[in-house]
Amino acid sequence: MQLEEDHQGPHINGKHLRPESLMMSYGYNPEWSEMAVKAPIYQTSTFVFKNAEEGKAFFELAYGLREKNAEEQLGLIYSRLNNPDLEILENRLRFWDGAEDAAVFASGMAAISTTLLALLKPGDVILHSEPIYGGSDYYIKNILPKFGIQSIGFQASATAEEVSQLLDASGVADKLAMVYVETPANPTNHLVDIEACAALAKKHSTPDKKVVVAVDNTFLGPVFSHPLKHGADLVLYSATKYIGGHSDLIAGACAGSADLMKAVKGMRTFTGSMASPWTGWMLMRSLETLKIRMEAQSRGAETVAAYLKEHPKVEKIYYLGDLAHNPHQQAIYEKQCSAAGSMIAFDLKGGEAEAFRFLNSLKLIKLAVSLGGTESLAEHPASMTHSDICLADRAKMGIGEGMVRISVGIEHPDDIISDIEQALTKV
Ligand SMILES: *Cc1c(COP(=O)(O)O)cnc(C)c1O
């Protein structure tokens, strides 16, 4: 038996199913493979056509040489264009964000670079929040200018009016093509108001130019934040982090309307930045436990944050579950986040020496960059993930020498706290 489906997705007697209910088997037919309950790895570079006419018809659709007939599906051609593991995965992934389509990539940077290349052209301006992931920052500030694309950065903590004024003062507001946002910002957890960015993009759109809002939702998504519901056009992921969730793969994703995704997937075909069948298969495995992992990690982080906040050696914590002191940020949190997630940063009293003594003393928590995996990881943003940002800019972003960032995993929170407690005695 098959689930019935309408434009909103699969349903039972008109009741639409939640994403977590669809991650185990949606979009895969066991008859395709010896009745195996799980989709196999289609580890193949190319696919056999039944006859030459079929090959011709598949290429006509893939290269947009003619319109698709009502019943016609894009046939399998070559694994840079399409592969069953990626197609099944993409059809599942889109449900989390309520997107019409999704694309998976070889890395988060592949997703971001391919998407920007697909939607920007020489003369365009991209307005982006700061701080953003180091790789994205480098791509926007050092690679895009080679193609005549200019960038304007705004602080994640700026108000909508300040961002609008900054853009107007630039003298190139009429060239705006994209608003690129990372929220929460890494590592300070600063939130950016997506609705306000969508309003700004709308204001600068014209009948023949739509300003696109793209949101890197790696930190809270796709479970606790859904940017498309707040007016974003595209949502981007490093699937290496929570979506993959086991620190055993590198991947990325982009999701949005069928129209925009057509452009993104078209560019992916020509940059060859798609994920491999094996990575696609691993991600299907990961999606089955995505929600329970993120919920467990978020609950654990709440306990860990409460402990850190009260510790005399901790100066300040940066955690989405602790925003009462900042009503502006609290209001954005209530509007666009459904849980605080599991990223915590904190300032130790002192500086680098104190932070290093703490990191070097950890026993259960591993000292490594990356985040979102089942194991807890800790790192020092000033000398590691954010070391290429100059001191003055780091200070502006609130990234100090005593700051430690923790990605809370699924270990028992009391055990994580025991480790933090013993490491803090060494400081
Ligand atoms: C890790 C990360 C990226 C880059 O993803 P890769 O999979 O490492 O290429 C982009 N954005 C954010 C927020 C990240 O944390």
CSV table of N, CA and C in Angstrom, one decimal, residues 71-182:
chain,number,residue,atom,x,y,z
A,71,GLU,N,2.6,13.6,-17.3
A,71,GLU,CA,3.0,12.4,-16.6
A,71,GLU,C,4.5,12.1,-16.5
A,72,GLU,N,5.2,12.9,-17.3
A,72,GLU,CA,6.6,12.6,-17.5
A,72,GLU,C,7.5,12.9,-16.3
A,73,GLN,N,8.5,12.0,-16.0
A,73,GLN,CA,9.4,12.3,-14.9
A,73,GLN,C,10.8,12.4,-15.5
A,74,LEU,N,11.7,13.1,-14.9
A,74,LEU,CA,13.1,13.2,-15.3
A,74,LEU,C,13.7,11.9,-15.2
A,75,GLY,N,14.2,11.3,-16.3
A,75,GLY,CA,14.8,10.0,-16.3
A,75,GLY,C,16.2,10.0,-15.7
A,76,LEU,N,16.7,8.8,-15.3
A,76,LEU,CA,18.0,8.8,-14.7
A,76,LEU,C,19.0,8.7,-15.9
A,77,ILE,N,20.0,9.6,-15.8
A,77,ILE,CA,21.0,9.7,-16.9
A,77,ILE,C,22.4,9.4,-16.5
A,78,TYR,N,22.9,10.2,-15.5
A,78,TYR,CA,24.3,10.2,-15.1
A,78,TYR,C,24.4,10.8,-13.7
A,79,SER,N,25.2,10.2,-12.8
A,79,SER,CA,25.1,10.6,-11.4
A,79,SER,C,25.5,12.0,-11.1
A,80,ARG,N,26.1,12.8,-12.0
A,80,ARG,CA,26.3,14.2,-11.8
A,80,ARG,C,25.0,15.0,-11.9
A,81,LEU,N,24.1,14.4,-12.8
A,81,LEU,CA,22.8,15.1,-13.0
A,81,LEU,C,21.7,14.6,-12.0
A,82,ASN,N,21.7,13.3,-11.8
A,82,ASN,CA,20.7,12.7,-10.8
A,82,ASN,C,21.1,11.3,-10.5
A,83,ASN,N,20.7,10.9,-9.3
A,83,ASN,CA,21.0,9.5,-8.8
A,83,ASN,C,19.9,9.2,-7.8
A,84,PRO,N,19.4,7.9,-7.8
A,84,PRO,CA,18.2,7.6,-6.9
A,84,PRO,C,18.5,7.9,-5.4
A,85,ASP,N,19.7,7.7,-4.9
A,85,ASP,CA,19.9,8.0,-3.5
A,85,ASP,C,19.7,9.5,-3.2
A,86,LEU,N,20.2,10.4,-4.1
A,86,LEU,CA,20.1,11.8,-3.9
A,86,LEU,C,18.6,12.2,-4.1
A,87,GLU,N,17.9,11.7,-5.1
A,87,GLU,CA,16.5,12.0,-5.4
A,87,GLU,C,15.6,11.7,-4.2
A,88,ILE,N,15.8,10.5,-3.6
A,88,ILE,CA,15.0,10.0,-2.5
A,88,ILE,C,15.3,11.0,-1.3
A,89,LEU,N,16.6,11.2,-1.1
A,89,LEU,CA,17.0,12.0,0.0
A,89,LEU,C,16.4,13.4,-0.1
A,90,GLU,N,16.5,14.0,-1.3
A,90,GLU,CA,16.0,15.4,-1.5
A,90,GLU,C,14.5,15.5,-1.3
A,91,ASN,N,13.8,14.4,-1.8
A,91,ASN,CA,12.4,14.4,-1.6
A,91,ASN,C,12.0,14.3,-0.1
A,92,ARG,N,12.8,13.8,0.7
A,92,ARG,CA,12.6,13.7,2.2
A,92,ARG,C,13.0,15.0,2.8
A,93,LEU,N,14.2,15.5,2.5
A,93,LEU,CA,14.7,16.6,3.2
A,93,LEU,C,13.8,17.9,3.0
A,94,ARG,N,13.1,18.0,1.9
A,94,ARG,CA,12.3,19.2,1.7
A,94,ARG,C,11.2,19.3,2.6
A,95,PHE,N,10.7,18.2,3.2
A,95,PHE,CA,9.6,18.3,4.1
A,95,PHE,C,9.8,19.1,5.4
A,96,TRP,N,11.1,19.0,5.9
A,96,TRP,CA,11.4,19.7,7.1
A,96,TRP,C,11.2,21.2,7.0
A,97,ASP,N,11.5,21.8,5.9
A,97,ASP,CA,11.3,23.2,5.7
A,97,ASP,C,10.1,23.6,4.9
A,98,GLY,N,9.2,22.6,4.6
A,98,GLY,CA,8.1,22.9,3.8
A,98,GLY,C,8.5,23.4,2.4
A,99,ALA,N,9.6,23.0,1.9
A,99,ALA,CA,10.1,23.5,0.6
A,99,ALA,C,9.5,22.7,-0.6
A,100,GLU,N,9.5,23.3,-1.8
A,100,GLU,CA,9.0,22.5,-2.9
A,100,GLU,C,10.1,21.6,-3.4
A,101,ASP,N,11.3,22.0,-3.3
A,101,ASP,CA,12.4,21.1,-3.7
A,101,ASP,C,13.7,21.3,-2.9
A,102,ALA,N,14.6,20.4,-3.0
A,102,ALA,CA,15.8,20.5,-2.2
A,102,ALA,C,16.9,19.9,-3.1
A,103,ALA,N,18.2,20.3,-2.8
A,103,ALA,CA,19.3,19.7,-3.5
A,103,ALA,C,20.4,19.5,-2.5
A,104,VAL,N,21.1,18.3,-2.6
A,104,VAL,CA,22.2,18.0,-1.7
A,104,VAL,C,23.5,18.2,-2.4
A,105,PHE,N,24.5,18.5,-1.7
A,105,PHE,CA,25.8,18.9,-2.2
A,105,PHE,C,26.9,18.1,-1.5
A,106,ALA,N,28.2,18.2,-2.1
A,106,ALA,CA,29.3,17.6,-1.5
A,106,ALA,C,29.8,18.2,-0.2
A,107,SER,N,29.4,19.4,0.1
A,107,SER,CA,29.7,20.1,1.4
A,107,SER,C,28.8,21.3,1.6
A,108,GLY,N,28.8,21.8,2.8
A,108,GLY,CA,28.0,23.1,3.0
A,108,GLY,C,28.6,24.2,2.1
A,109,MET,N,29.9,24.3,2.0
A,109,MET,CA,30.5,25.3,1.1
A,109,MET,C,30.1,25.1,-0.3
A,110,ALA,N,29.9,23.8,-0.8
A,110,ALA,CA,29.5,23.5,-2.1
A,110,ALA,C,28.1,24.0,-2.3
A,111,ALA,N,27.2,23.8,-1.3
A,111,ALA,CA,25.8,24.3,-1.4
A,111,ALA,C,25.8,25.8,-1.5
A,112,ILE,N,26.6,26.5,-0.6
A,112,ILE,CA,26.6,27.9,-0.6
A,112,ILE,C,27.2,28.5,-1.9
A,113,SER,N,28.4,28.0,-2.2
A,113,SER,CA,29.1,28.6,-3.4
A,113,SER,C,28.3,28.4,-4.7
A,114,THR,N,27.7,27.2,-4.8
A,114,THR,CA,26.9,26.9,-6.1
A,114,THR,C,25.7,27.8,-6.1
A,115,THR,N,25.0,27.9,-5.0
A,115,THR,CA,23.7,28.7,-4.9
A,115,THR,C,24.0,30.2,-5.3
A,116,LEU,N,25.1,30.8,-4.7
A,116,LEU,CA,25.4,32.2,-5.0
A,116,LEU,C,25.8,32.4,-6.4
A,117,LEU,N,26.5,31.4,-6.9
A,117,LEU,CA,27.0,31.5,-8.3
A,117,LEU,C,25.8,31.4,-9.3
A,118,ALA,N,24.8,30.6,-8.8
A,118,ALA,CA,23.6,30.4,-9.7
A,118,ALA,C,22.7,31.7,-9.7
A,119,LEU,N,22.7,32.4,-8.6
A,119,LEU,CA,21.7,33.5,-8.5
A,119,LEU,C,22.3,34.9,-8.6
A,120,LEU,N,23.6,35.0,-8.6
A,120,LEU,CA,24.2,36.4,-8.7
A,120,LEU,C,24.9,36.5,-10.1
A,121,LYS,N,25.1,37.8,-10.5
A,121,LYS,CA,25.8,38.0,-11.8
A,121,LYS,C,26.6,39.3,-11.6
A,122,PRO,N,27.6,39.6,-12.5
A,122,PRO,CA,28.4,40.8,-12.4
A,122,PRO,C,27.6,42.0,-12.3
A,123,GLY,N,28.0,42.9,-11.3
A,123,GLY,CA,27.3,44.2,-11.1
A,123,GLY,C,26.3,44.1,-9.9
A,124,ASP,N,26.0,42.8,-9.5
A,124,ASP,CA,25.1,42.6,-8.3
A,124,ASP,C,25.8,43.0,-7.0
A,125,VAL,N,24.9,43.3,-6.0
A,125,VAL,CA,25.3,43.5,-4.6
A,125,VAL,C,24.7,42.4,-3.8
A,126,ILE,N,25.5,41.9,-2.9
A,126,ILE,CA,25.0,40.9,-1.8
A,126,ILE,C,25.1,41.6,-0.5
A,127,LEU,N,24.0,41.7,0.3
A,127,LEU,CA,24.0,42.3,1.6
A,127,LEU,C,24.0,41.1,2.6
A,128,HIS,N,25.0,41.0,3.5
A,128,HIS,CA,25.0,39.9,4.4
A,128,HIS,C,25.2,40.2,5.9
A,129,SER,N,24.7,39.4,6.7
A,129,SER,CA,24.9,39.5,8.2
A,129,SER,C,26.4,39.2,8.5
A,130,GLU,N,26.8,39.7,9.7
A,130,GLU,CA,28.2,39.4,10.2
A,130,GLU,C,28.1,39.1,11.7
A,131,PRO,N,28.7,38.2,12.3
A,131,PRO,CA,29.6,37.3,11.6
A,131,PRO,C,28.9,36.2,10.9
A,132,ILE,N,29.5,35.6,9.8
A,132,ILE,CA,29.1,34.4,9.2
A,132,ILE,C,30.2,33.4,9.2
A,133,TYR,N,29.9,32.1,8.9
A,133,TYR,CA,30.9,31.1,8.8
A,133,TYR,C,32.1,31.5,8.0
A,134,GLY,N,33.3,31.2,8.5
A,134,GLY,CA,34.5,31.7,7.9
A,134,GLY,C,34.6,31.4,6.4
A,135,GLY,N,34.2,30.2,5.9
A,135,GLY,CA,34.3,29.9,4.5
A,135,GLY,C,33.4,30.7,3.7
A,136,SER,N,32.2,31.0,4.2
A,136,SER,CA,31.2,31.8,3.5
A,136,SER,C,31.7,33.2,3.4
A,137,ASP,N,32.3,33.7,4.5
A,137,ASP,CA,32.8,35.1,4.6
A,137,ASP,C,33.9,35.2,3.5
A,138,TYR,N,34.8,34.2,3.4
A,138,TYR,CA,35.9,34.3,2.5
A,138,TYR,C,35.4,34.3,1.1
A,139,TYR,N,34.4,33.4,0.8
A,139,TYR,CA,33.8,33.3,-0.6
A,139,TYR,C,33.2,34.6,-1.0
A,140,ILE,N,32.4,35.2,-0.1
A,140,ILE,CA,31.7,36.5,-0.4
A,140,ILE,C,32.7,37.6,-0.6
A,141,LYS,N,33.7,37.7,0.3
A,141,LYS,CA,34.6,38.9,0.3
A,141,LYS,C,35.8,38.7,-0.7
A,142,ASN,N,36.2,37.5,-1.0
A,142,ASN,CA,37.4,37.3,-1.8
A,142,ASN,C,37.2,36.6,-3.2
A,143,ILE,N,36.1,35.8,-3.3
A,143,ILE,CA,35.9,35.1,-4.6
A,143,ILE,C,34.9,35.9,-5.4
A,144,LEU,N,33.7,36.2,-4.8
A,144,LEU,CA,32.7,36.9,-5.6
A,144,LEU,C,33.2,38.2,-6.3
A,145,PRO,N,34.0,39.0,-5.6
A,145,PRO,CA,34.5,40.2,-6.3
A,145,PRO,C,35.2,40.0,-7.6
A,146,LYS,N,35.8,38.8,-7.8
A,146,LYS,CA,36.5,38.4,-9.0
A,146,LYS,C,35.5,38.4,-10.2
A,147,PHE,N,34.2,38.1,-9.8
A,147,PHE,CA,33.1,38.1,-10.8
A,147,PHE,C,32.3,39.4,-10.8
A,148,GLY,N,32.9,40.4,-10.2
A,148,GLY,CA,32.2,41.7,-10.2
A,148,GLY,C,31.0,41.8,-9.3
A,149,ILE,N,31.0,41.0,-8.3
A,149,ILE,CA,29.9,41.0,-7.3
A,149,ILE,C,30.4,41.6,-6.0
A,150,GLN,N,29.7,42.7,-5.6
A,150,GLN,CA,30.2,43.4,-4.4
A,150,GLN,C,29.4,43.0,-3.2
A,151,SER,N,30.0,43.1,-2.0
A,151,SER,CA,29.3,42.8,-0.8
A,151,SER,C,29.2,43.9,0.2
A,152,ILE,N,28.1,43.9,1.0
A,152,ILE,CA,28.0,44.9,2.1
A,152,ILE,C,27.6,44.1,3.4
A,153,GLY,N,28.4,44.2,4.5
A,153,GLY,CA,28.1,43.4,5.7
A,153,GLY,C,27.4,44.3,6.7
A,154,PHE,N,26.5,43.7,7.5
A,154,PHE,CA,25.9,44.3,8.6
A,154,PHE,C,26.0,43.5,9.9
A,155,GLN,N,26.2,44.1,11.0
A,155,GLN,CA,26.3,43.3,12.3
A,155,GLN,C,25.0,42.6,12.6
A,156,ALA,N,25.1,41.3,13.0
A,156,ALA,CA,23.9,40.5,13.3
A,156,ALA,C,23.0,41.2,14.4
A,157,SER,N,23.6,42.0,15.2
A,157,SER,CA,22.9,42.7,16.3
A,157,SER,C,22.2,44.0,15.9
A,158,ALA,N,22.5,44.4,14.6
A,158,ALA,CA,21.9,45.7,14.1
A,158,ALA,C,20.4,45.6,14.0
A,159,THR,N,19.7,46.8,14.2
A,159,THR,CA,18.2,46.8,14.0
A,159,THR,C,17.9,46.9,12.5
A,160,ALA,N,16.6,46.6,12.2
A,160,ALA,CA,16.2,46.6,10.8
A,160,ALA,C,16.4,48.0,10.2
A,161,GLU,N,16.2,49.1,11.0
A,161,GLU,CA,16.4,50.5,10.5
A,161,GLU,C,17.9,50.7,10.2
A,162,GLU,N,18.7,50.2,11.1
A,162,GLU,CA,20.2,50.4,10.8
A,162,GLU,C,20.6,49.7,9.6
A,163,VAL,N,20.1,48.6,9.3
A,163,VAL,CA,20.5,47.8,8.1
A,163,VAL,C,20.0,48.5,6.9
A,164,SER,N,18.8,49.0,6.9
A,164,SER,CA,18.2,49.8,5.8
A,164,SER,C,19.0,51.0,5.5
A,165,GLN,N,19.4,51.8,6.6
A,165,GLN,CA,20.2,53.0,6.4
A,165,GLN,C,21.6,52.7,5.8
A,166,LEU,N,22.2,51.6,6.3
A,166,LEU,CA,23.5,51.2,5.8
A,166,LEU,C,23.4,50.9,4.3
A,167,LEU,N,22.4,50.2,3.9
A,167,LEU,CA,22.2,49.9,2.4
A,167,LEU,C,22.0,51.2,1.6
A,168,ASP,N,21.1,52.1,2.1
A,168,ASP,CA,20.8,53.4,1.4
A,168,ASP,C,22.1,54.2,1.3
A,169,ALA,N,22.9,54.2,2.3
A,169,ALA,CA,24.1,55.0,2.4
A,169,ALA,C,25.2,54.5,1.4
A,170,SER,N,25.1,53.2,1.0
A,170,SER,CA,26.1,52.6,0.2
A,170,SER,C,26.1,53.1,-1.2
A,171,GLY,N,25.0,53.7,-1.7
A,171,GLY,CA,24.9,54.2,-3.0
A,171,GLY,C,24.7,53.2,-4.1
A,172,VAL,N,24.6,51.9,-3.7
A,172,VAL,CA,24.4,50.8,-4.7
A,172,VAL,C,23.2,50.0,-4.3
A,173,ALA,N,22.3,50.6,-3.6
A,173,ALA,CA,21.1,49.9,-3.2
A,173,ALA,C,20.3,49.3,-4.3
A,174,ASP,N,20.4,50.0,-5.5
A,174,ASP,CA,19.6,49.6,-6.7
A,174,ASP,C,20.2,48.3,-7.3
A,175,LYS,N,21.4,48.0,-6.9
A,175,LYS,CA,22.1,46.8,-7.4
A,175,LYS,C,21.8,45.6,-6.5
A,176,LEU,N,21.1,45.8,-5.4
A,176,LEU,CA,20.9,44.7,-4.5
A,176,LEU,C,20.2,43.5,-5.2
A,177,ALA,N,20.9,42.3,-5.0
A,177,ALA,CA,20.3,41.1,-5.7
A,177,ALA,C,20.0,40.0,-4.6
A,178,MET,N,20.7,40.0,-3.5
A,178,MET,CA,20.5,39.0,-2.5
A,178,MET,C,20.8,39.5,-1.1
A,179,VAL,N,19.9,39.1,-0.1
A,179,VAL,CA,20.2,39.3,1.3
A,179,VAL,C,20.6,37.9,1.9
A,180,TYR,N,21.8,37.8,2.4
A,180,TYR,CA,22.3,36.5,2.9
A,180,TYR,C,22.5,36.6,4.4
A,181,VAL,N,21.8,35.7,5.1
A,181,VAL,CA,21.8,35.8,6.5
A,181,VAL,C,22.2,34.5,7.1
A,182,GLU,N,23.0,34.5,8.2
A,182,GLU,CA,23.3,33.4,9.0
A,182,GLU,C,22.7,33.6,10.4
